[in-house]
Amino acid sequence: MQLYQDPKAVNPRRVRVFLAEKGVSVPLVDVDVLKGEHMQPPLSDLNPMHRVPVLVLDDGTVIAESMAICRYFEVLHPEPCLFGAGALEQAVIEMWNRRIERRLLDPVSQCFRHGHPAMAALEPRQIKEWSVLSKDRAADMLAMLDAEMAARPCIAGAAFSVADITALCAVDFLRAARLELTDAHANLKRWHGEISARPSAAA
Amino acid sequence: MQLYQDPKAVNPRRVRVFLAEKGVSVPLVDVDVLKGEHMQPPLSDLNPMHRVPVLVLDDGTVIAESMAICRYFEVLHPEPCLFGAGALEQAVIEMWNRRIERRLLDPVSQCFRHGHPAMAALEPRQIKEWSVLSKDRAADMLAMLDAEMAARPCIAGAAFSVADITALCAVDFLRAARLELTDAHANLKRWHGEISARPSAAA
């Protein structure tokens, strides 16, 4: 089993942190996206979507998409439980994981990919106006999320979950959109300090 | 239990088709997004993200995000199994569901939201260039998906899954991006005919 990943990219980090929380070790194969290695074999053969991370099983089966890879390991290594137990807990974690993805991680990525000169080669064409709008959306979500986090210790409730991993990676990626947590985000800062102190955050 | 939804919107349809496949009936409360009802109470109180569908349980617990709602019912009503059984099947279905969401459904939605005059009120500002690029991305995915579908009956493999539901709703939403299946998409057309013939497609 091998995990094709870029040590500098945000989505592979989600999987690395998830594996560290599970105590699972998977051999990594580095792919330098900035050098375009995701557009060349072997990755272009493994994933026609040209994205990392990609997990390749010993029989050659390919699993792409960060959350698909994480769910694979959640079933094989159920403890600690990171996608929740029971219908309601699973649904609430899924809801928050997706809200963080779609309202924070995606806009930060879009701001970066459509705004930074180094990303020009990775997009068919950069749209500066989309970069600016995406930054606004990420900033709005930070404000909303900070208000939410006044009421609970973790993103999806009382317990640490995959939603905290997505949020940790998104917050640590804010600089790509020239955003950061400020004094206006006291609740998020408290949460971020706690999550960053976990050993998995270094993965 | 009530499901707040817009009968004309694409994401609520994903949940309606999913529930129909499960044989589960949930009372619907219609919210007219084009009239801005998602920005007003009760929906604005239920979901600060201002999106439908939203499931409200009898105790008032709110579950937003289509796939979070579907996963809630998958646990409560495991048959027919729509998110897969076992680590590998679950991962492959998750991979394809997300690929369809991110490469087809999202671009079609973005093309529509940033290109159609009726959507201007729903976006902080429309970006026509983003609409055009999104349409190109959706068209690219249709071509890639058609090639994939030469080799298997359903989106994620041999069996019908939630990925087929997402793809059905995305394909039926193509007209919003002024796209359609053509003779160049023979495999997708075969698949679309089969999935559309299921009673759940009318939900």
Tab-separated table of C-alpha atoms in Angstrom:
chain	number	residue	atom	x	y	z
A	1	MET	CA	0.000	0.000	0.000
A	2	GLN	CA	1.270	3.463	-0.916
A	3	LEU	CA	-0.098	6.966	-0.455
A	4	TYR	CA	0.808	9.357	-3.269
A	5	GLN	CA	0.835	12.839	-1.784
A	6	ASP	CA	2.430	16.262	-1.826
A	7	PRO	CA	3.940	17.248	1.544
A	8	LYS	CA	3.065	20.916	0.862
A	9	ALA	CA	-0.564	20.458	-0.277
A	10	VAL	CA	-3.529	20.819	2.015
A	11	ASN	CA	-5.615	17.750	1.146
A	12	PRO	CA	-2.838	15.189	1.635
A	13	ARG	CA	-2.266	16.701	5.082
A	14	ARG	CA	-5.880	15.894	5.993
A	15	VAL	CA	-5.135	12.227	5.316
A	16	ARG	CA	-1.763	12.295	7.105
A	17	VAL	CA	-3.325	13.811	10.245
A	18	PHE	CA	-6.184	11.290	10.071
A	19	LEU	CA	-3.721	8.374	9.828
A	20	ALA	CA	-1.676	9.782	12.721
A	21	GLU	CA	-4.827	9.911	14.882
A	22	LYS	CA	-5.502	6.282	13.953
A	23	GLY	CA	-1.907	5.275	14.657
A	24	VAL	CA	-1.664	3.846	11.131
A	25	SER	CA	1.511	4.153	9.087
A	26	VAL	CA	1.347	4.094	5.266
A	27	PRO	CA	4.409	4.471	3.000
A	28	LEU	CA	4.315	7.879	1.299
A	29	VAL	CA	5.293	8.630	-2.292
A	30	ASP	CA	5.864	12.334	-2.806
A	31	VAL	CA	4.423	14.069	-5.871
A	32	ASP	CA	5.445	17.702	-6.427
A	33	VAL	CA	2.305	19.412	-7.699
A	34	LEU	CA	4.055	22.742	-8.254
A	35	LYS	CA	6.454	20.946	-10.611
A	36	GLY	CA	3.469	19.391	-12.426
A	37	GLU	CA	4.297	15.837	-11.361
A	38	HIS	CA	0.570	15.156	-10.814
A	39	MET	CA	0.077	15.585	-14.585
A	40	GLN	CA	2.689	12.931	-15.407
A	41	PRO	CA	2.912	9.153	-14.878
A	42	PRO	CA	2.538	7.421	-12.577
A	43	LEU	CA	-0.002	9.810	-11.026
A	44	SER	CA	-1.783	10.743	-14.262
A	45	ASP	CA	-2.412	7.027	-14.838
A	46	LEU	CA	-3.578	6.438	-11.278
A	47	ASN	CA	-5.931	9.424	-11.087
A	48	PRO	CA	-7.402	10.940	-14.249
A	49	MET	CA	-8.570	13.854	-12.055
A	50	HIS	CA	-4.897	14.783	-11.515
A	51	ARG	CA	-5.258	15.285	-7.793
A	52	VAL	CA	-3.440	14.107	-4.694
A	53	PRO	CA	-3.732	12.259	-2.379
A	54	VAL	CA	-4.188	8.861	-4.033
A	55	LEU	CA	-4.040	5.573	-2.144
A	56	VAL	CA	-2.881	2.507	-4.086
A	57	LEU	CA	-3.598	-0.855	-2.468
A	58	ASP	CA	-1.294	-3.856	-2.828
A	59	ASP	CA	-3.514	-5.326	-5.575
A	60	GLY	CA	-3.336	-2.076	-7.542
A	61	THR	CA	-6.778	-0.791	-6.569
A	62	VAL	CA	-6.822	3.008	-6.518
A	63	ILE	CA	-8.728	5.159	-4.032
A	64	ALA	CA	-8.677	8.897	-4.688
A	65	GLU	CA	-10.388	11.729	-2.763
A	66	SER	CA	-9.161	12.504	0.749
A	67	MET	CA	-12.400	11.626	2.495
A	68	ALA	CA	-12.749	8.341	0.587
A	69	ILE	CA	-9.253	7.377	1.759
A	70	CYS	CA	-10.066	8.372	5.335
A	71	ARG	CA	-13.303	6.385	5.304
A	72	TYR	CA	-11.393	3.340	4.047
A	73	PHE	CA	-9.166	3.482	7.127
A	74	GLU	CA	-12.099	4.301	9.424
A	75	VAL	CA	-13.652	0.938	8.549
A	76	LEU	CA	-10.373	-1.004	8.820
A	77	HIS	CA	-9.305	0.759	12.033
A	78	PRO	CA	-12.489	1.838	13.818
A	79	GLU	CA	-10.691	3.230	16.891
A	80	PRO	CA	-10.462	6.077	17.615
A	81	CYS	CA	-13.789	6.759	15.921
A	82	LEU	CA	-13.429	9.887	13.760
A	83	PHE	CA	-16.592	9.813	11.608
A	84	GLY	CA	-18.947	9.268	14.565
A	85	ALA	CA	-21.040	6.405	15.916
A	86	GLY	CA	-24.768	6.060	15.326
A	87	ALA	CA	-27.014	7.867	12.866
A	88	LEU	CA	-27.146	11.298	14.521
A	89	GLU	CA	-23.460	11.605	15.437
A	90	GLN	CA	-22.377	10.467	11.964
A	91	ALA	CA	-24.761	12.942	10.347
A	92	VAL	CA	-23.643	15.900	12.466
A	93	ILE	CA	-19.961	15.169	11.828
A	94	GLU	CA	-20.640	14.800	8.100
A	95	MET	CA	-22.564	18.101	8.139
A	96	TRP	CA	-19.718	20.009	9.791
A	97	ASN	CA	-16.993	18.336	7.781
A	98	ARG	CA	-18.761	19.379	4.605
A	99	ARG	CA	-19.508	22.890	5.841
A	100	ILE	CA	-15.821	23.367	6.637
A	101	GLU	CA	-14.823	21.954	3.261
A	102	ARG	CA	-17.257	23.963	1.202
A	103	ARG	CA	-17.276	27.216	3.157
A	104	LEU	CA	-13.679	27.472	4.322
A	105	LEU	CA	-11.227	25.043	2.714
A	106	ASP	CA	-12.616	25.343	-0.831
A	107	PRO	CA	-12.778	29.169	-0.828
A	108	VAL	CA	-9.241	29.431	0.599
A	109	SER	CA	-8.023	27.015	-2.102
A	110	GLN	CA	-9.913	28.900	-4.815
A	111	CYS	CA	-8.518	32.243	-3.633
A	112	PHE	CA	-5.019	30.758	-3.828
A	113	ARG	CA	-5.422	28.915	-7.133
A	114	HIS	CA	-7.009	31.892	-8.898
A	115	GLY	CA	-4.911	34.590	-7.240
A	116	HIS	CA	-1.328	33.411	-6.801
A	117	PRO	CA	1.105	33.583	-9.746
A	118	ALA	CA	2.610	30.202	-8.817
A	119	MET	CA	-0.786	28.587	-9.351
A	120	ALA	CA	-1.322	29.928	-12.879
A	121	ALA	CA	0.012	26.735	-14.442
A	122	LEU	CA	-2.466	24.610	-12.454
A	123	GLU	CA	-5.633	26.340	-13.691
A	124	PRO	CA	-6.863	26.556	-17.295
A	125	ARG	CA	-7.123	30.281	-16.627
A	126	GLN	CA	-6.971	32.314	-13.426
A	127	ILE	CA	-9.922	34.548	-12.615
A	128	LYS	CA	-8.848	37.274	-10.204
A	129	GLU	CA	-12.415	38.312	-9.420
A	130	TRP	CA	-13.186	34.740	-8.339
A	131	SER	CA	-10.105	34.788	-6.109
A	132	VAL	CA	-11.338	37.966	-4.396
A	133	LEU	CA	-14.883	36.659	-3.952
A	134	SER	CA	-13.544	33.383	-2.562
A	135	LYS	CA	-11.476	35.288	0.003
A	136	ASP	CA	-14.580	37.194	1.096
A	137	ARG	CA	-16.482	33.929	1.487
A	138	ALA	CA	-13.698	32.396	3.590
A	139	ALA	CA	-13.613	35.479	5.829
A	140	ASP	CA	-17.401	35.306	6.291
A	141	MET	CA	-17.160	31.655	7.287
A	142	LEU	CA	-14.413	32.373	9.821
A	143	ALA	CA	-16.704	34.916	11.525
A	144	MET	CA	-19.650	32.515	11.528
A	145	LEU	CA	-17.560	29.614	12.734
A	146	ASP	CA	-16.080	31.669	15.543
A	147	ALA	CA	-19.570	32.416	16.829
A	148	GLU	CA	-20.443	28.710	16.625
A	149	MET	CA	-17.331	27.707	18.540
A	150	ALA	CA	-18.333	29.749	21.581
A	151	ALA	CA	-20.672	26.908	22.481
A	152	ARG	CA	-18.584	23.740	22.070
A	153	PRO	CA	-15.038	22.417	22.316
A	154	CYS	CA	-14.779	20.757	18.908
A	155	ILE	CA	-16.083	21.559	15.415
A	156	ALA	CA	-18.883	18.980	15.393
A	157	GLY	CA	-19.613	18.842	19.118
A	158	ALA	CA	-17.940	17.605	22.280
A	159	ALA	CA	-15.630	15.073	20.675
A	160	PHE	CA	-12.691	15.385	18.284
A	161	SER	CA	-13.616	14.198	14.767
A	162	VAL	CA	-12.590	14.334	11.135
A	163	ALA	CA	-14.283	17.758	10.994
A	164	ASP	CA	-11.568	19.090	13.327
A	165	ILE	CA	-8.911	17.673	11.009
A	166	THR	CA	-10.456	19.400	7.990
A	167	ALA	CA	-10.773	22.639	9.952
A	168	LEU	CA	-7.200	22.450	11.271
A	169	CYS	CA	-5.836	22.008	7.746
A	170	ALA	CA	-8.083	24.782	6.419
A	171	VAL	CA	-7.070	27.255	9.157
A	172	ASP	CA	-3.367	26.475	8.719
A	173	PHE	CA	-3.889	27.080	4.983
A	174	LEU	CA	-5.465	30.540	5.520
A	175	ARG	CA	-2.167	32.261	4.742
A	176	ALA	CA	-2.566	31.061	1.133
A	177	ALA	CA	-5.549	33.440	0.958
A	178	ARG	CA	-3.709	36.127	2.969
A	179	LEU	CA	-6.114	35.505	5.844
A	180	GLU	CA	-5.377	34.669	9.478
A	181	LEU	CA	-7.103	34.198	12.790
A	182	THR	CA	-7.253	37.548	14.604
A	183	ASP	CA	-8.479	38.813	17.977
A	184	ALA	CA	-11.959	38.749	16.422
A	185	HIS	CA	-11.710	34.929	16.393
A	186	ALA	CA	-11.105	34.237	20.083
A	187	ASN	CA	-13.132	31.021	20.093
A	188	LEU	CA	-11.475	29.665	16.988
A	189	LYS	CA	-8.068	30.592	18.413
A	190	ARG	CA	-8.806	28.618	21.575
A	191	TRP	CA	-9.899	25.631	19.497
A	192	HIS	CA	-6.925	25.962	17.132
A	193	GLY	CA	-4.484	26.006	20.037
A	194	GLU	CA	-5.951	22.813	21.458
A	195	ILE	CA	-6.050	20.932	18.132
A	196	SER	CA	-2.564	22.112	17.160
A	197	ALA	CA	-1.204	20.668	20.417
A	198	ARG	CA	-2.203	17.143	19.427
A	199	PRO	CA	0.753	15.101	18.128
A	200	SER	CA	-1.170	14.372	14.903
A	201	ALA	CA	-1.016	18.062	13.924
A	202	ALA	CA	2.656	17.595	13.033
A	203	ALA	CA	1.830	14.933	10.443
B	1	MET	CA	-39.512	15.022	11.429
B	2	GLN	CA	-39.626	17.481	8.534
B	3	LEU	CA	-37.483	18.003	5.449
B	4	TYR	CA	-37.223	21.637	4.349
B	5	GLN	CA	-36.584	21.641	0.612
B	6	ASP	CA	-37.181	23.376	-2.688
B	7	PRO	CA	-38.929	21.136	-5.251
B	8	LYS	CA	-37.012	22.882	-8.066
B	9	ALA	CA	-33.510	22.760	-6.548
B	10	VAL	CA	-30.973	20.064	-7.333
B	11	ASN	CA	-29.662	19.138	-3.885
B	12	PRO	CA	-33.062	18.489	-2.284
B	13	ARG	CA	-33.788	16.141	-5.184
B	14	ARG	CA	-30.739	14.067	-4.234
B	15	VAL	CA	-32.304	13.499	-0.810
B	16	ARG	CA	-35.792	12.827	-2.217
B	17	VAL	CA	-34.454	10.178	-4.622
B	18	PHE	CA	-32.376	8.646	-1.815
B	19	LEU	CA	-35.447	8.426	0.452
B	20	ALA	CA	-37.504	6.924	-2.373
B	21	GLU	CA	-34.856	4.216	-2.870
B	22	LYS	CA	-35.021	3.504	0.873
B	23	GLY	CA	-38.817	3.474	0.844
B	24	VAL	CA	-38.827	6.123	3.573
B	25	SER	CA	-41.396	8.904	3.624
B	26	VAL	CA	-40.613	12.223	5.324
B	27	PRO	CA	-43.019	15.195	5.423
B	28	LEU	CA	-41.733	17.957	3.127
B	29	VAL	CA	-41.849	21.697	3.811
B	30	ASP	CA	-41.311	23.683	0.626
B	31	VAL	CA	-38.967	26.681	0.648
B	32	ASP	CA	-38.868	28.790	-2.517
B	33	VAL	CA	-35.228	29.732	-2.966
B	34	LEU	CA	-35.906	31.935	-5.992
B	35	LYS	CA	-38.253	33.989	-3.800
B	36	GLY	CA	-35.524	34.242	-1.150
B	37	GLU	CA	-37.424	32.185	1.415
B	38	HIS	CA	-34.164	30.461	2.435
B	39	MET	CA	-32.933	33.839	3.738
B	40	GLN	CA	-35.985	34.267	5.988
B	41	PRO	CA	-37.278	32.455	9.081
B	42	PRO	CA	-37.757	29.662	9.715
B	43	LEU	CA	-35.003	28.498	7.366
B	44	SER	CA	-32.522	31.253	8.221
B	45	ASP	CA	-32.805	30.218	11.869
B	46	LEU	CA	-32.468	26.525	11.084
B	47	ASN	CA	-29.480	26.829	8.763
B	48	PRO	CA	-27.134	29.821	9.021
B	49	MET	CA	-25.628	28.665	5.688
B	50	HIS	CA	-28.957	29.490	3.997
B	51	ARG	CA	-29.110	26.281	2.038
B	52	VAL	CA	-31.688	23.562	1.461
B	53	PRO	CA	-32.302	20.742	2.180
B	54	VAL	CA	-32.485	20.824	5.974
B	55	LEU	CA	-33.819	17.953	8.077
B	56	VAL	CA	-35.404	18.838	11.422
B	57	LEU	CA	-35.891	15.950	13.855
B	58	ASP	CA	-38.802	15.768	16.277
B	59	ASP	CA	-36.626	17.082	19.130
B	60	GLY	CA	-35.611	20.088	17.024
B	61	THR	CA	-32.156	18.784	16.072
B	62	VAL	CA	-31.115	20.149	12.685
B	63	ILE	CA	-29.161	18.227	10.049
B	64	ALA	CA	-28.100	20.213	6.995
B	65	GLU	CA	-26.070	19.120	3.957
B	66	SER	CA	-27.625	16.604	1.569
B	67	MET	CA	-25.084	13.863	2.165
B	68	ALA	CA	-25.289	14.241	5.954
B	69	ILE	CA	-29.060	13.773	5.716
B	70	CYS	CA	-28.641	10.734	3.453
B	71	ARG	CA	-26.087	9.175	5.788
B	72	TYR	CA	-28.514	9.656	8.703
B	73	PHE	CA	-31.119	7.564	6.887
B	74	GLU	CA	-28.508	5.047	5.684
B	75	VAL	CA	-27.773	4.154	9.317
B	76	LEU	CA	-31.444	4.060	10.364
B	77	HIS	CA	-32.557	2.145	7.241
B	78	PRO	CA	-29.544	0.116	6.074
B	79	GLU	CA	-31.409	-1.616	3.216
B	80	PRO	CA	-31.002	-1.142	0.333
B	81	CYS	CA	-27.367	-0.272	1.040
B	82	LEU	CA	-26.519	2.918	-0.890
B	83	PHE	CA	-23.155	3.973	0.632
B	84	GLY	CA	-21.586	0.515	0.267
B	85	ALA	CA	-20.585	-2.316	2.598
B	86	GLY	CA	-17.044	-2.906	3.790
B	87	ALA	CA	-14.003	-0.655	3.612
B	88	LEU	CA	-13.250	-0.863	-0.096
B	89	GLU	CA	-16.813	-0.583	-1.406
B	90	GLN	CA	-17.555	2.357	0.885
B	91	ALA	CA	-14.356	4.094	-0.208
B	92	VAL	CA	-14.989	3.605	-3.928
B	93	ILE	CA	-18.570	4.878	-3.645
B	94	GLU	CA	-17.381	7.879	-1.621
B	95	MET	CA	-14.692	8.570	-4.233
B	96	TRP	CA	-17.157	8.552	-7.122
B	97	ASN	CA	-19.843	10.450	-5.258
B	98	ARG	CA	-17.343	13.198	-4.528
B	99	ARG	CA	-15.916	13.203	-8.047
B	100	ILE	CA	-19.416	13.653	-9.441
B	101	GLU	CA	-20.178	16.394	-6.929
B	102	ARG	CA	-16.968	18.333	-7.427
B	103	ARG	CA	-16.434	17.791	-11.147
B	104	LEU	CA	-19.975	17.807	-12.483
B	105	LEU	CA	-22.657	18.968	-10.060
B	106	ASP	CA	-20.652	21.867	-8.601
B	107	PRO	CA	-19.490	23.249	-11.983
B	108	VAL	CA	-23.025	23.020	-13.413
B	109	SER	CA	-24.356	24.842	-10.348
B	110	GLN	CA	-21.596	27.458	-10.539
B	111	CYS	CA	-22.250	28.013	-14.253
B	112	PHE	CA	-25.921	28.564	-13.446
B	113	ARG	CA	-25.457	30.721	-10.340
B	114	HIS	CA	-22.873	32.985	-11.969
B	115	GLY	CA	-24.420	33.072	-15.423
B	116	HIS	CA	-28.199	33.172	-15.187
B	117	PRO	CA	-29.961	36.510	-14.524
B	118	ALA	CA	-32.453	34.817	-12.179
B	119	MET	CA	-29.558	33.789	-9.910
B	120	ALA	CA	-28.099	37.289	-9.526
B	121	ALA	CA	-29.935	37.837	-6.240
B	122	LEU	CA	-28.494	34.624	-4.773
B	123	GLU	CA	-24.819	35.527	-5.229
B	124	PRO	CA	-22.960	38.477	-3.676
B	125	ARG	CA	-21.847	39.217	-7.242
B	126	GLN	CA	-22.010	37.184	-10.423
B	127	ILE	CA	-18.748	36.503	-12.247
B	128	LYS	CA	-19.480	35.656	-15.884
B	129	GLU	CA	-15.946	34.398	-16.521
B	130	TRP	CA	-16.351	31.896	-13.673
B	131	SER	CA	-19.630	30.759	-15.191
B	132	VAL	CA	-17.916	30.087	-18.522
B	133	LEU	CA	-14.972	28.265	-16.951
B	134	SER	CA	-17.353	26.161	-14.856
B	135	LYS	CA	-19.252	25.136	-17.985
B	136	ASP	CA	-15.976	24.046	-19.620
B	137	ARG	CA	-15.109	21.983	-16.542
B	138	ALA	CA	-18.509	20.282	-16.548
B	139	ALA	CA	-18.167	19.459	-20.257
B	140	ASP	CA	-14.693	17.989	-19.650
B	141	MET	CA	-16.066	15.806	-16.863
B	142	LEU	CA	-18.908	14.536	-19.060
B	143	ALA	CA	-16.362	13.368	-21.636
B	144	MET	CA	-14.196	11.694	-19.005
B	145	LEU	CA	-17.163	10.087	-17.290
B	146	ASP	CA	-18.507	8.738	-20.567
B	147	ALA	CA	-15.208	6.951	-21.167
B	148	GLU	CA	-15.326	5.519	-17.633
B	149	MET	CA	-18.885	4.269	-18.090
B	150	ALA	CA	-17.911	2.061	-21.030
B	151	ALA	CA	-16.611	-0.418	-18.482
B	152	ARG	CA	-19.344	-0.670	-15.857
B	153	PRO	CA	-23.118	-0.436	-15.391
B	154	CYS	CA	-23.204	2.035	-12.494
B	155	ILE	CA	-21.156	5.084	-11.515
B	156	ALA	CA	-19.189	3.409	-8.722
B	157	GLY	CA	-19.178	-0.155	-10.070
B	158	ALA	CA	-21.637	-2.991	-10.591
B	159	ALA	CA	-24.223	-1.868	-8.050
B	160	PHE	CA	-26.512	1.149	-7.829
B	161	SER	CA	-25.346	3.578	-5.121
B	162	VAL	CA	-25.663	7.133	-3.874
B	163	ALA	CA	-23.117	8.085	-6.573
B	164	ASP	CA	-25.747	7.223	-9.205
B	165	ILE	CA	-28.242	9.465	-7.419
B	166	THR	CA	-25.798	12.382	-7.415
B	167	ALA	CA	-24.971	11.761	-11.069
B	168	LEU	CA	-28.643	11.473	-12.073
B	169	CYS	CA	-29.456	14.802	-10.423
B	170	ALA	CA	-26.352	16.416	-11.944
B	171	VAL	CA	-27.122	15.167	-15.469
B	172	ASP	CA	-30.769	16.249	-15.230
B	173	PHE	CA	-29.469	19.660	-14.104
B	174	LEU	CA	-27.156	20.062	-17.148
B	175	ARG	CA	-29.683	22.260	-18.912
B	176	ALA	CA	-29.004	24.923	-16.243
B	177	ALA	CA	-25.529	25.176	-17.780
B	178	ARG	CA	-26.901	24.863	-21.307
B	179	LEU	CA	-25.276	21.445	-21.571
B	180	GLU	CA	-26.808	18.093	-22.496
B	181	LEU	CA	-25.877	14.508	-23.198
B	182	THR	CA	-25.145	14.115	-26.925
B	183	ASP	CA	-24.232	11.271	-29.256
B	184	ALA	CA	-20.682	11.687	-27.945
B	185	HIS	CA	-21.924	10.367	-24.586
B	186	ALA	CA	-23.315	6.983	-25.617
B	187	ASN	CA	-22.249	5.229	-22.418
B	188	LEU	CA	-23.656	7.939	-20.188
B	189	LYS	CA	-26.882	7.920	-22.203
B	190	ARG	CA	-27.261	4.157	-21.670
B	191	TRP	CA	-26.646	4.614	-17.924
B	192	HIS	CA	-28.982	7.630	-17.746
B	193	GLY	CA	-31.785	5.707	-19.426
B	194	GLU	CA	-31.493	2.869	-16.930
B	195	ILE	CA	-31.324	5.093	-13.841
B	196	SER	CA	-34.157	7.324	-15.076
B	197	ALA	CA	-36.387	4.258	-15.412
B	198	ARG	CA	-36.194	3.563	-11.674
B	199	PRO	CA	-39.319	4.740	-9.830
B	200	SER	CA	-37.139	6.826	-7.477
B	201	ALA	CA	-36.142	9.113	-10.363
B	202	ALA	CA	-39.593	10.704	-10.209
B	203	ALA	CA	-39.068	11.808	-6.584
